[in-house]
XYZ file of C-alpha atoms in Angstrom:
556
model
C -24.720 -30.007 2.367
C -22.063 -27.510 1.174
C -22.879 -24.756 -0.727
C -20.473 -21.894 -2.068
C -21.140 -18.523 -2.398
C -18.473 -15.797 -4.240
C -18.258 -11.971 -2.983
C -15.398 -10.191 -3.182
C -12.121 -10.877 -1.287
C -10.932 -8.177 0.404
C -8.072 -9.264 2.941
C -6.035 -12.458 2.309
C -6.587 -15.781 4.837
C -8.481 -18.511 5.995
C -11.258 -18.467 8.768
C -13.719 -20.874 9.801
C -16.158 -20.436 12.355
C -19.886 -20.098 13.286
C -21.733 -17.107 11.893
C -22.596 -14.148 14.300
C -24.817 -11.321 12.820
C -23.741 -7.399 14.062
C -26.287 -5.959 16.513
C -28.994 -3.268 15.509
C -29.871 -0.382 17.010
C -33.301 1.214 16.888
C -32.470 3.807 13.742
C -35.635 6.161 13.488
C -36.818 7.779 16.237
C -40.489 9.015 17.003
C -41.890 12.257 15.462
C -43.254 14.333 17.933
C -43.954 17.839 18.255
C -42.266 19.734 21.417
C -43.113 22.368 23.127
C -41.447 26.071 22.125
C -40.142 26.500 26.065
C -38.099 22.790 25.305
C -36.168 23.941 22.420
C -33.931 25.151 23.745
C -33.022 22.476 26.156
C -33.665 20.022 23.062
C -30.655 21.941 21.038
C -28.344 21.384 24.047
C -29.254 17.533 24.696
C -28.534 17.068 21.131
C -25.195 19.697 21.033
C -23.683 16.776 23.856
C -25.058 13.702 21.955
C -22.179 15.267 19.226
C -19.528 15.573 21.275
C -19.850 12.640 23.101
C -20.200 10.821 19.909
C -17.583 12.629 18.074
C -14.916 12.211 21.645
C -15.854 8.250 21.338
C -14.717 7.658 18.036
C -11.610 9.941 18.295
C -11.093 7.690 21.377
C -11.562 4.421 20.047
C -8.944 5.994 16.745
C -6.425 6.596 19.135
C -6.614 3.053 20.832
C -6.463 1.802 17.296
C -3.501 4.162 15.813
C -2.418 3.975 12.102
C -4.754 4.088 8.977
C -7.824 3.405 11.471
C -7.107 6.477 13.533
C -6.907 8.602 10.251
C -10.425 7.176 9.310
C -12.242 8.214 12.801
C -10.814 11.335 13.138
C -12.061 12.605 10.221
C -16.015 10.809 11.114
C -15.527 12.945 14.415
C -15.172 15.915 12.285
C -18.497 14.925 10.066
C -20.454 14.743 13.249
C -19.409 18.088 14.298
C -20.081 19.881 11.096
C -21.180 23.100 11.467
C -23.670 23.507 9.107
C -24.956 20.012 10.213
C -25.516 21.325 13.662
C -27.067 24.578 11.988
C -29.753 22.611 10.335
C -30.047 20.737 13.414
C -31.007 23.803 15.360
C -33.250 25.078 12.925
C -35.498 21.888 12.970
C -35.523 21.695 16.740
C -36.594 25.457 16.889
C -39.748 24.823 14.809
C -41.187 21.680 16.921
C -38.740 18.692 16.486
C -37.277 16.802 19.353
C -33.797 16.366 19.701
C -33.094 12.821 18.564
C -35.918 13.673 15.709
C -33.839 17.020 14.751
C -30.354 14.953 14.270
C -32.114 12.160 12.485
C -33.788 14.667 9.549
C -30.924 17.033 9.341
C -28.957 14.030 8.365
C -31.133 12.712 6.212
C -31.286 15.785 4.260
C -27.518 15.625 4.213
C -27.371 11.951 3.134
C -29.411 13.188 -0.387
C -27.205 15.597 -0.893
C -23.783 13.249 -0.541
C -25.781 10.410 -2.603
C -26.761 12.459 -5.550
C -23.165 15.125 -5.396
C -21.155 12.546 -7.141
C -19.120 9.384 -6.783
C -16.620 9.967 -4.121
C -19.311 12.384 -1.875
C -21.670 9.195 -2.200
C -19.294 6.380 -1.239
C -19.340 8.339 2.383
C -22.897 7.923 2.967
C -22.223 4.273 4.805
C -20.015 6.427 7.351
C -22.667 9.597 7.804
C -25.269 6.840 8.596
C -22.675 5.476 11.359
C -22.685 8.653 12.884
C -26.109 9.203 12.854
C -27.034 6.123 14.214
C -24.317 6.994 17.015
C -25.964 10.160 17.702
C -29.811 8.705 17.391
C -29.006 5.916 19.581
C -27.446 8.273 22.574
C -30.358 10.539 22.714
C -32.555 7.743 22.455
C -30.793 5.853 25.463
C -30.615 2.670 23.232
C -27.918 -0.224 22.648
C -25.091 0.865 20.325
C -25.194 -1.373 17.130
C -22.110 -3.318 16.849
C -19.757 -6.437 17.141
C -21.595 -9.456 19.046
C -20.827 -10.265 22.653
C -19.271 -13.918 22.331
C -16.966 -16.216 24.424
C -15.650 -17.915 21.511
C -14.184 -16.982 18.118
C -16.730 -16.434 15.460
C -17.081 -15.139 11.491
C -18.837 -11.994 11.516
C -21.886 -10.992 9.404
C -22.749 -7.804 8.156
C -24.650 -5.291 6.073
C -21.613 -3.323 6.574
C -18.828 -2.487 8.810
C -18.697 1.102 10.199
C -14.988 2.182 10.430
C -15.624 2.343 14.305
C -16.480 -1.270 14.619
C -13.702 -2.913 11.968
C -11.169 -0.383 13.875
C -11.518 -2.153 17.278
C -12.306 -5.956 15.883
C -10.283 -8.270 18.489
C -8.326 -10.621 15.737
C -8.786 -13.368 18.732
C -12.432 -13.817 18.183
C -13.324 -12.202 15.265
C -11.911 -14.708 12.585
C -12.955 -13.088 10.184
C -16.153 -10.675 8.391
C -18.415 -10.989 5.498
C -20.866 -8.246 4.209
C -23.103 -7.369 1.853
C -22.200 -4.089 0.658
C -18.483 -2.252 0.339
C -16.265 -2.735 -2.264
C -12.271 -3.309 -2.004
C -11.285 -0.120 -1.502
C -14.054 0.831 1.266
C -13.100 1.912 4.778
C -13.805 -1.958 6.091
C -11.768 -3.290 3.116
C -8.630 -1.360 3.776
C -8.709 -1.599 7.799
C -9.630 -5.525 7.645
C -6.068 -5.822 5.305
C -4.543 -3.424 8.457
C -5.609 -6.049 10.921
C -4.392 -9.055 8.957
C -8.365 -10.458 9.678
C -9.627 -12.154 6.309
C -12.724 -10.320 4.776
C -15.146 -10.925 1.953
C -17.343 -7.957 0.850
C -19.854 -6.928 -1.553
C -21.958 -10.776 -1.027
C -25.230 -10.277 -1.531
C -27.389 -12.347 0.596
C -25.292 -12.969 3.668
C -27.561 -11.220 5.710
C -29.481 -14.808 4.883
C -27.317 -16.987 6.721
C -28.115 -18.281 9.620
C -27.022 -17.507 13.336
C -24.888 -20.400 14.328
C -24.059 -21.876 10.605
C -20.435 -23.131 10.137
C -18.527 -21.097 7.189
C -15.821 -21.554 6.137
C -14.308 -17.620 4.717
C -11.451 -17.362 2.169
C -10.221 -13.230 1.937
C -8.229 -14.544 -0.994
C -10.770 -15.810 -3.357
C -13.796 -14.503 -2.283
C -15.397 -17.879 -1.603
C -17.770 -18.499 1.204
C -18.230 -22.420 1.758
C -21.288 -22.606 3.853
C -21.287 -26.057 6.013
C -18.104 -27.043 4.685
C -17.605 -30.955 4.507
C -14.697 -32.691 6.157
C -12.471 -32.590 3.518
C -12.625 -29.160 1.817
C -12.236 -27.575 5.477
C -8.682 -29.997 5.693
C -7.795 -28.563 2.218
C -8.499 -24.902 3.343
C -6.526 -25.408 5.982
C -3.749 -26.820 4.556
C -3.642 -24.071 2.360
C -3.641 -21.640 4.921
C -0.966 -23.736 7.131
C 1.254 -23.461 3.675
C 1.046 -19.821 3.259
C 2.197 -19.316 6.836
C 5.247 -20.779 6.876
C 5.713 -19.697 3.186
C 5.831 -16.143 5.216
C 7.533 -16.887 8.427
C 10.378 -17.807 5.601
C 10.712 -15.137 3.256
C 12.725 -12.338 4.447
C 14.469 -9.209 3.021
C 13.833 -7.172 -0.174
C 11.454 -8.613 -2.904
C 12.500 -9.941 -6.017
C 11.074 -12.881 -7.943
C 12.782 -16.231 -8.046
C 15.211 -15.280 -10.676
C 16.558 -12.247 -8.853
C 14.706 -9.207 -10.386
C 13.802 -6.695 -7.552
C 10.657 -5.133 -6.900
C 10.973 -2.723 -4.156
C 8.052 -3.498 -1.781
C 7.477 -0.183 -0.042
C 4.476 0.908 2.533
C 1.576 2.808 2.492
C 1.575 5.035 5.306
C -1.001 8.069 6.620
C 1.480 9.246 8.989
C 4.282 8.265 11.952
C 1.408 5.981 13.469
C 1.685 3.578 10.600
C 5.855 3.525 10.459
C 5.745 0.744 13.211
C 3.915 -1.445 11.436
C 5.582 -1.058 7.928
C 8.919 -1.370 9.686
C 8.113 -4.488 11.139
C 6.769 -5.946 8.099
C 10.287 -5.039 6.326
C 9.084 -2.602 4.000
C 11.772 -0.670 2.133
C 10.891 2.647 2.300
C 7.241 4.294 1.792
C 5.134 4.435 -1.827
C 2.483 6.737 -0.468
C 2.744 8.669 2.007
C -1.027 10.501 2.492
C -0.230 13.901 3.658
C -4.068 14.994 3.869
C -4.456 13.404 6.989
C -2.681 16.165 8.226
C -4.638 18.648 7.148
C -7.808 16.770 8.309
C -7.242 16.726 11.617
C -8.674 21.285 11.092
C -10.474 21.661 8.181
C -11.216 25.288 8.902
C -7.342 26.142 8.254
C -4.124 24.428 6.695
C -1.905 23.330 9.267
C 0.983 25.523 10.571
C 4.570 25.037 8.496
C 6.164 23.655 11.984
C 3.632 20.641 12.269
C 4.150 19.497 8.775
C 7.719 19.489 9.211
C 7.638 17.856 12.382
C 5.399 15.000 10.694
C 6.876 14.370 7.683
C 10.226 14.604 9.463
C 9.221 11.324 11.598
C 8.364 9.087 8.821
C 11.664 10.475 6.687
C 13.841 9.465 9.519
C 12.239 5.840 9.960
C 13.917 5.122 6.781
C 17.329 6.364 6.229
C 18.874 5.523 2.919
C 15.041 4.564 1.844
C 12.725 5.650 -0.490
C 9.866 7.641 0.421
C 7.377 9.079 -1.597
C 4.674 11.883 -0.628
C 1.936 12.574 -2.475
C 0.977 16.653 -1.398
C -2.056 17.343 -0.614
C -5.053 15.746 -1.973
C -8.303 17.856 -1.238
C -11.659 17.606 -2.520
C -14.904 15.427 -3.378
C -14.674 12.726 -0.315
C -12.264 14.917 1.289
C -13.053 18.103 1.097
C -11.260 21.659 3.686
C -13.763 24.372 4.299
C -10.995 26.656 3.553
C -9.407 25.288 0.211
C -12.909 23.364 -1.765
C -15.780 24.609 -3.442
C -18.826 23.220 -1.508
C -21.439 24.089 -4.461
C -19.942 21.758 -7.409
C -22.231 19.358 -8.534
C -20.028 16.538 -8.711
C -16.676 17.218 -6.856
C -15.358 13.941 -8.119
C -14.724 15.395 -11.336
C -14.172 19.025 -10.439
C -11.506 21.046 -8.689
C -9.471 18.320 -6.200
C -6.089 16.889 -5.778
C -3.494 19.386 -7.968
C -6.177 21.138 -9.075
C -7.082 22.581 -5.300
C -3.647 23.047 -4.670
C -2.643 25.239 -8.459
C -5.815 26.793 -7.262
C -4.585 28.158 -4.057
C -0.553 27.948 -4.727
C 0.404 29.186 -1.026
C -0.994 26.020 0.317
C 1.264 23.908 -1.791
C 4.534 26.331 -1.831
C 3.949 25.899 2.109
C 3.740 22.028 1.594
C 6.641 21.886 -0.273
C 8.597 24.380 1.567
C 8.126 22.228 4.901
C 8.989 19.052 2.671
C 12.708 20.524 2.210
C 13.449 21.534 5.615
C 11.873 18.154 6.993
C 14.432 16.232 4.596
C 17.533 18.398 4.971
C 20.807 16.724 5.902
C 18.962 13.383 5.937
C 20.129 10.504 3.984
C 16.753 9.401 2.521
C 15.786 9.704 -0.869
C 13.130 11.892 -0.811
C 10.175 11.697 -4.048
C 7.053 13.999 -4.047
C 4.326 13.834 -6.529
C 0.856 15.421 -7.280
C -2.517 14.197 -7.130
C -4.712 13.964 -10.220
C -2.606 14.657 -12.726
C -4.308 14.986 -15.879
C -1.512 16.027 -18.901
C 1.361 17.605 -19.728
C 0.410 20.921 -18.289
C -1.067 19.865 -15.023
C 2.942 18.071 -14.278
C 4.479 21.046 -15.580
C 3.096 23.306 -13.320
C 3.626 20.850 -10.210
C 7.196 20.449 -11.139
C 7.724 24.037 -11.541
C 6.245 24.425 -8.497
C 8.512 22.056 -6.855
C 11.724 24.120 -8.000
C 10.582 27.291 -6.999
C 10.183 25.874 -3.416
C 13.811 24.659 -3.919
C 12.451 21.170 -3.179
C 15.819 18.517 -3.712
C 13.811 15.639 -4.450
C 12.471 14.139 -7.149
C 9.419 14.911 -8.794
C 6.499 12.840 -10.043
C 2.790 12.554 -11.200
C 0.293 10.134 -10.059
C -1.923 8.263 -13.003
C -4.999 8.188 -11.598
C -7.361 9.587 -14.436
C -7.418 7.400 -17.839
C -5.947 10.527 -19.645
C -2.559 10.135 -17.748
C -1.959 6.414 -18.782
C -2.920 7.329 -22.186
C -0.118 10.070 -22.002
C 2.274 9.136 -19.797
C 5.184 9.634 -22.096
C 4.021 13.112 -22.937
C 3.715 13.582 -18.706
C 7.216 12.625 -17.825
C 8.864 14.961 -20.416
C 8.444 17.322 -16.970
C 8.511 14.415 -14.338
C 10.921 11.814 -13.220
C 8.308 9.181 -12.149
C 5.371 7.930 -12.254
C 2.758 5.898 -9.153
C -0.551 4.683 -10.267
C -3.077 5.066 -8.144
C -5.313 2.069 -9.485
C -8.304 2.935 -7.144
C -9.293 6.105 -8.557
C -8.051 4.988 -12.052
C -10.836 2.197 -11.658
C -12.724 4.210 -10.551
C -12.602 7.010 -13.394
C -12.453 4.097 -15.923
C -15.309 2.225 -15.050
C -17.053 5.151 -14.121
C -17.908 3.121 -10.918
C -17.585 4.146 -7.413
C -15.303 2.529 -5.174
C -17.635 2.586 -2.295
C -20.996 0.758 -4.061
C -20.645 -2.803 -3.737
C -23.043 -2.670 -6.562
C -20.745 -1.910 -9.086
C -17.812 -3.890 -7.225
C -17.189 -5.885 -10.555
C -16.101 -2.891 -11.984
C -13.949 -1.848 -9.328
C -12.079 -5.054 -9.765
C -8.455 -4.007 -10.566
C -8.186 -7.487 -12.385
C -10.104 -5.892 -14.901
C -8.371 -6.366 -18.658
C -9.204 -2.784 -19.577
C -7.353 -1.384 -16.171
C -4.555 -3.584 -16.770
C -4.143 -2.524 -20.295
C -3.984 1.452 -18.862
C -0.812 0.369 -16.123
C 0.803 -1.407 -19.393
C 0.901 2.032 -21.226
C 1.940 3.729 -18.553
C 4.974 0.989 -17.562
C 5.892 0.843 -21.135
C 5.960 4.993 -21.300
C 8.252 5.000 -18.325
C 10.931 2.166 -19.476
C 10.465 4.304 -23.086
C 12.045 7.275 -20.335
C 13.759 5.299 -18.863
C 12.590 6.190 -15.441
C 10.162 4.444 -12.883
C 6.568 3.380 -12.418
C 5.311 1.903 -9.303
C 1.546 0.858 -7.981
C 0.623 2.600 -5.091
C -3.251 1.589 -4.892
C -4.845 -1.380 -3.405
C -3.900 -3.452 -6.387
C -0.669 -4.071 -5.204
C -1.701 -5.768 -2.190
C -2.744 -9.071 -3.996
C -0.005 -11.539 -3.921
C -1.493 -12.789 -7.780
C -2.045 -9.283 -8.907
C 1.618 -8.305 -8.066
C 3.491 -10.681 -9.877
C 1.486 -9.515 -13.350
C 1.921 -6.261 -12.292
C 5.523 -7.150 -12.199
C 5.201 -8.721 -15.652
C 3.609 -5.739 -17.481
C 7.006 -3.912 -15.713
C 5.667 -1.748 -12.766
C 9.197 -1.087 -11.026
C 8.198 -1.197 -6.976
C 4.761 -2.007 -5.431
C 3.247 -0.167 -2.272
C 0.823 -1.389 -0.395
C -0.775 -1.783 3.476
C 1.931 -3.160 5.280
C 0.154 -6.093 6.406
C -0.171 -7.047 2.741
C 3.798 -6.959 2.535
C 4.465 -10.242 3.964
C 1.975 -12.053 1.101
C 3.316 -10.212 -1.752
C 6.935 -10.877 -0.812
C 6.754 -14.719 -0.205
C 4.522 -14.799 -3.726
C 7.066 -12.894 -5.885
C 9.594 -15.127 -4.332
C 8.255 -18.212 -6.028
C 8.072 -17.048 -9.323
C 10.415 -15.697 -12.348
C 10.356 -12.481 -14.117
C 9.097 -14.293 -17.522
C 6.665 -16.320 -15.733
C 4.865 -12.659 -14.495
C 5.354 -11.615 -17.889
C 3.693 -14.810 -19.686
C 0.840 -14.528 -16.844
C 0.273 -10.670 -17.415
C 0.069 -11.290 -21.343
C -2.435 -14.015 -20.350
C -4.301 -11.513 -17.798
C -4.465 -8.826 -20.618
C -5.965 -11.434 -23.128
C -9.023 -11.842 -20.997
C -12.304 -10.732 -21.374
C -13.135 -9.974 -17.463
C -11.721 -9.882 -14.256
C -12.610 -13.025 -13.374
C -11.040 -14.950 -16.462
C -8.151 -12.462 -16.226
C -7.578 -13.715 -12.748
C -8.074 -17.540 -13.604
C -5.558 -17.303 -16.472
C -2.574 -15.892 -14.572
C -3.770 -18.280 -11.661
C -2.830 -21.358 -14.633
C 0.264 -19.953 -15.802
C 1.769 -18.999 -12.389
C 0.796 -22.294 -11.378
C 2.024 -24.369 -14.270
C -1.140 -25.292 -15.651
């Protein structure tokens, strides 16, 4: 009999297929005491676990390239913290065993992330991947991860560790459903990458059984379990439709009635330009320069690498758009040699602009490298800060910006409620605006992006969050200037066209996600995204905002 369960939909598509669970790995290992003469020998065994763990997952990043290679990278880099290994040491030098060492020092360091605030917390599902990497190499144990299987199957999980959703073959993975995450997890963002539909945050799934037929919509959120006959012919059907709705819209977007919305990417560096290009974005919306910086956290990068970076992606799209947001350090993503590491909650202390007014070398170096990679291109070069709270915090960007001699144009992202609230006040001393609705969600809701148990609150469909990217829209056509979506927000098809309605000027998103959001726009008029983003604001949750745009867009 069917039955129909709701999570969260994370990456758009159909996929039906029998349930597989992910493999486990034995997590905690014996406590035993060793001898003193083994310590030694101990502190090496577990020194090579490390690297060999931290050289696998750069591997598998660099058979996976773009946004996944960004995310491994910087778990290599957890697993080789140094004061990780320190404790390590010191736990192996009074008695523990190597595998015993790793697995306490980390727990000790998973309190700390889980208690230090938001952002430091929603990394605990990727410390436990690593530890579990470690643990199981010392122990001489199976890996856990993706089934062995001959044919295609929906994958079940707790969670997906960046390492496994990086390296899911689209061929017989159909598609994933776990428990925890939220939309803008790790999982979340790499499923939309791969194009393979995901559902997240479904409590329970753990429950169903090996073998059971679901049918998985990454739209919706839906999980029919045992679908009949019929409501697998209409799923597919629906899927068939939006495929060839795809293969046929081409070129810029614009809704029905000709008003353009500049679709642009979301790119972490030149690894992700392939992808965008192909999926016919016009320029880039977000361009995440801390990846950069990631790759050493002990020291900024030299002035000839970030030109020779940011000079790739500029060139990819001459007579484009491309915006880079500088350097945003701190809470999840914190640089030994820019953050504080003794704030209590680093979510809500010195990151993004902050960090960088804090240590103004690091950003006149930024900017300085921004110039020379644009100069005598043709592409229209926009840079904006991180965190931006008022008036002051864009003034002292934009200054910045001049005194570098930067020729571009200067903006502020609204990521912290205080910014929407303000925006007019902002862009007295900016020329733009980009909303970062994942962190504005976040900071609004006070819920973290990463707990699935708050995921309702994450939802950007939320009335309240809407009502913030109306002020700020409203402040910028006030200005006259722009205001475009750069967070995950834009990468629902339904979302965009009410974010089009309460008059966002350009959407960036994953450039997988372009393809959806294009053919959806096209379909629709300008008033028809403004009737169903009146309708989306009138609501009193996500949920009902979502149903009523669904009914006007549709016709209802």
């Amino acid at each position: 009999m069917q039955t129909t369960l709701r999570g969260v939909g994370v990456s758009h598509g159909v996929a039906i297929g029998e349930v597989r669970h992910m493999g486990t790995a034995v997590l905690e290992p014996p406590a035993k005491q060793i001898p003193a003469e083994d310590a030694e020998r101990e502190q090496g065994r577990a020194r090579q676990a490390v690297e060999a763990v931290a050289a696998d997952l750069i591997a598998r990043g660099n058979l996976a390239g773009g946004e996944a290679q960004h995310v491994l990278e910087a778990q290599a880099m957890m697993a080789q913290d140094p004061e990780l290994m320190a404790d390590v040491d010191r736990r192996i030098a009074v008695g523990s065993s190597a595998e015993r060492g790793v697995y306490d020092a980390f727990a000790s360091y998973r309190a700390l992330l889980a208690g230090a605030g938001e952002y430091l917390a929603g990394r605990v599902a990727d410390l436990d991947d690593v530890r579990n990497r470690i643990v199981a190499r010392l122990l001489g144990v199976p890996m856990p991860g993706v089934p062995d299987s001959d044919e295609p199957y929906v994958l079940i999980a707790r969670d997906l560790a960046p390492a496994d959703t990086a390296l899911l073959d689209p061929a017989l993975v159909l598609g994933f459903v776990t428990e925890e995450g939220g939309p803008t997890s790790h999982s979340a963002i790499l499923a939309r990458a791969l194009g393979v539909p995901a559902v997240v945050a479904l409590p329970g799934a753990g429950e169903l059984a090996e073998g059971t037929v679901v049918a998985v919509d990454g739209s919706t959120g839906e999980i029919f379990v045992e679908p009949s006959p019929e409501k697998r012919a209409a799923l597919e059907g629906a899927a068939a439709a939006r495929k060839a709705a795809l293969s046929a819209s081409t070129g810029p977007g614009a809704t029905s009635d000709g008003h353009k919305v500049p679709l642009l990417a979301n790119v972490g560096g030149p690894g992700d330009v392939p992808a965008a290009l192909e999926a016919g974005a016009e320029g880039v919306g977000l361009f995440r320069t801390e990846f950069l910086f990631l790759d050493d956290s002990a020291k900024a990068p030299s002035q000839e690498k970030q030109v020779e970076a940011y000079r790739k992606v500029l060139e990819a799209f001459p007579e484009g758009r491309v915006v880079v947001r500088v350097l945003d350090a701190g809470a999840d993503k914190p640089l030994d040699f820019l953050t504080p590491t003794d704030e209590p909650n680093p979510a809500l202390g010195v990151r993004g602009l902050r960090t960088l007014l804090d240590h103004p070398d690091v950003l006149r170096s930024q900017l300085t490298a921004l110039a020379e990679a644009a100069e005598g291109l043709p592409v229209y070069l926009e840079v904006m800060a991180p965190m931006v709270a008022d008036r002051i915090d864009a003034k002292a960007f934009a200054d910045a910006c001049r005194d570098a001699g930067l020729q571009a144009k200067f903006g502020a992202m609204v990521e912290i409620p205080s910014a929407a609230l303000r925006a007019r006040s902002i862009l007295q001393e900016v020329e733009f605006l980009s909303l970062g609705t994942n962190d504005l969600a976040q900071y609004t809701f006070a819920a973290d992006r990463q707990v699935g148990a708050v995921s309702r609150l994450q939802d950007p469909w939320q009335p309240a969050l809407l009502d913030l990217v109306s002020l700020s829209a409203e402040a910028a056509a006030a200005e006259g200037k722009s205001c475009g979506v750069c967070g995950e927000a834009a990468s629902d098809p339904l979302l965009a066209c009410v974010l089009t309605g309460l008059g966002v000027t350009s959407l960036s998103m994953g450039a997988a996600s372009i393809p959806y959001v294009r053919a959806t726009l096209a379909k629709h008029t300008l008033a028809q995204c403004e009737r169903a983003a009146a309708a989306a604001r009138a609501a009193d949750s996500a949920e009902e905002a979502r149903l009523a745009a669904q009914a006007v867009l549709s016709g209802e």
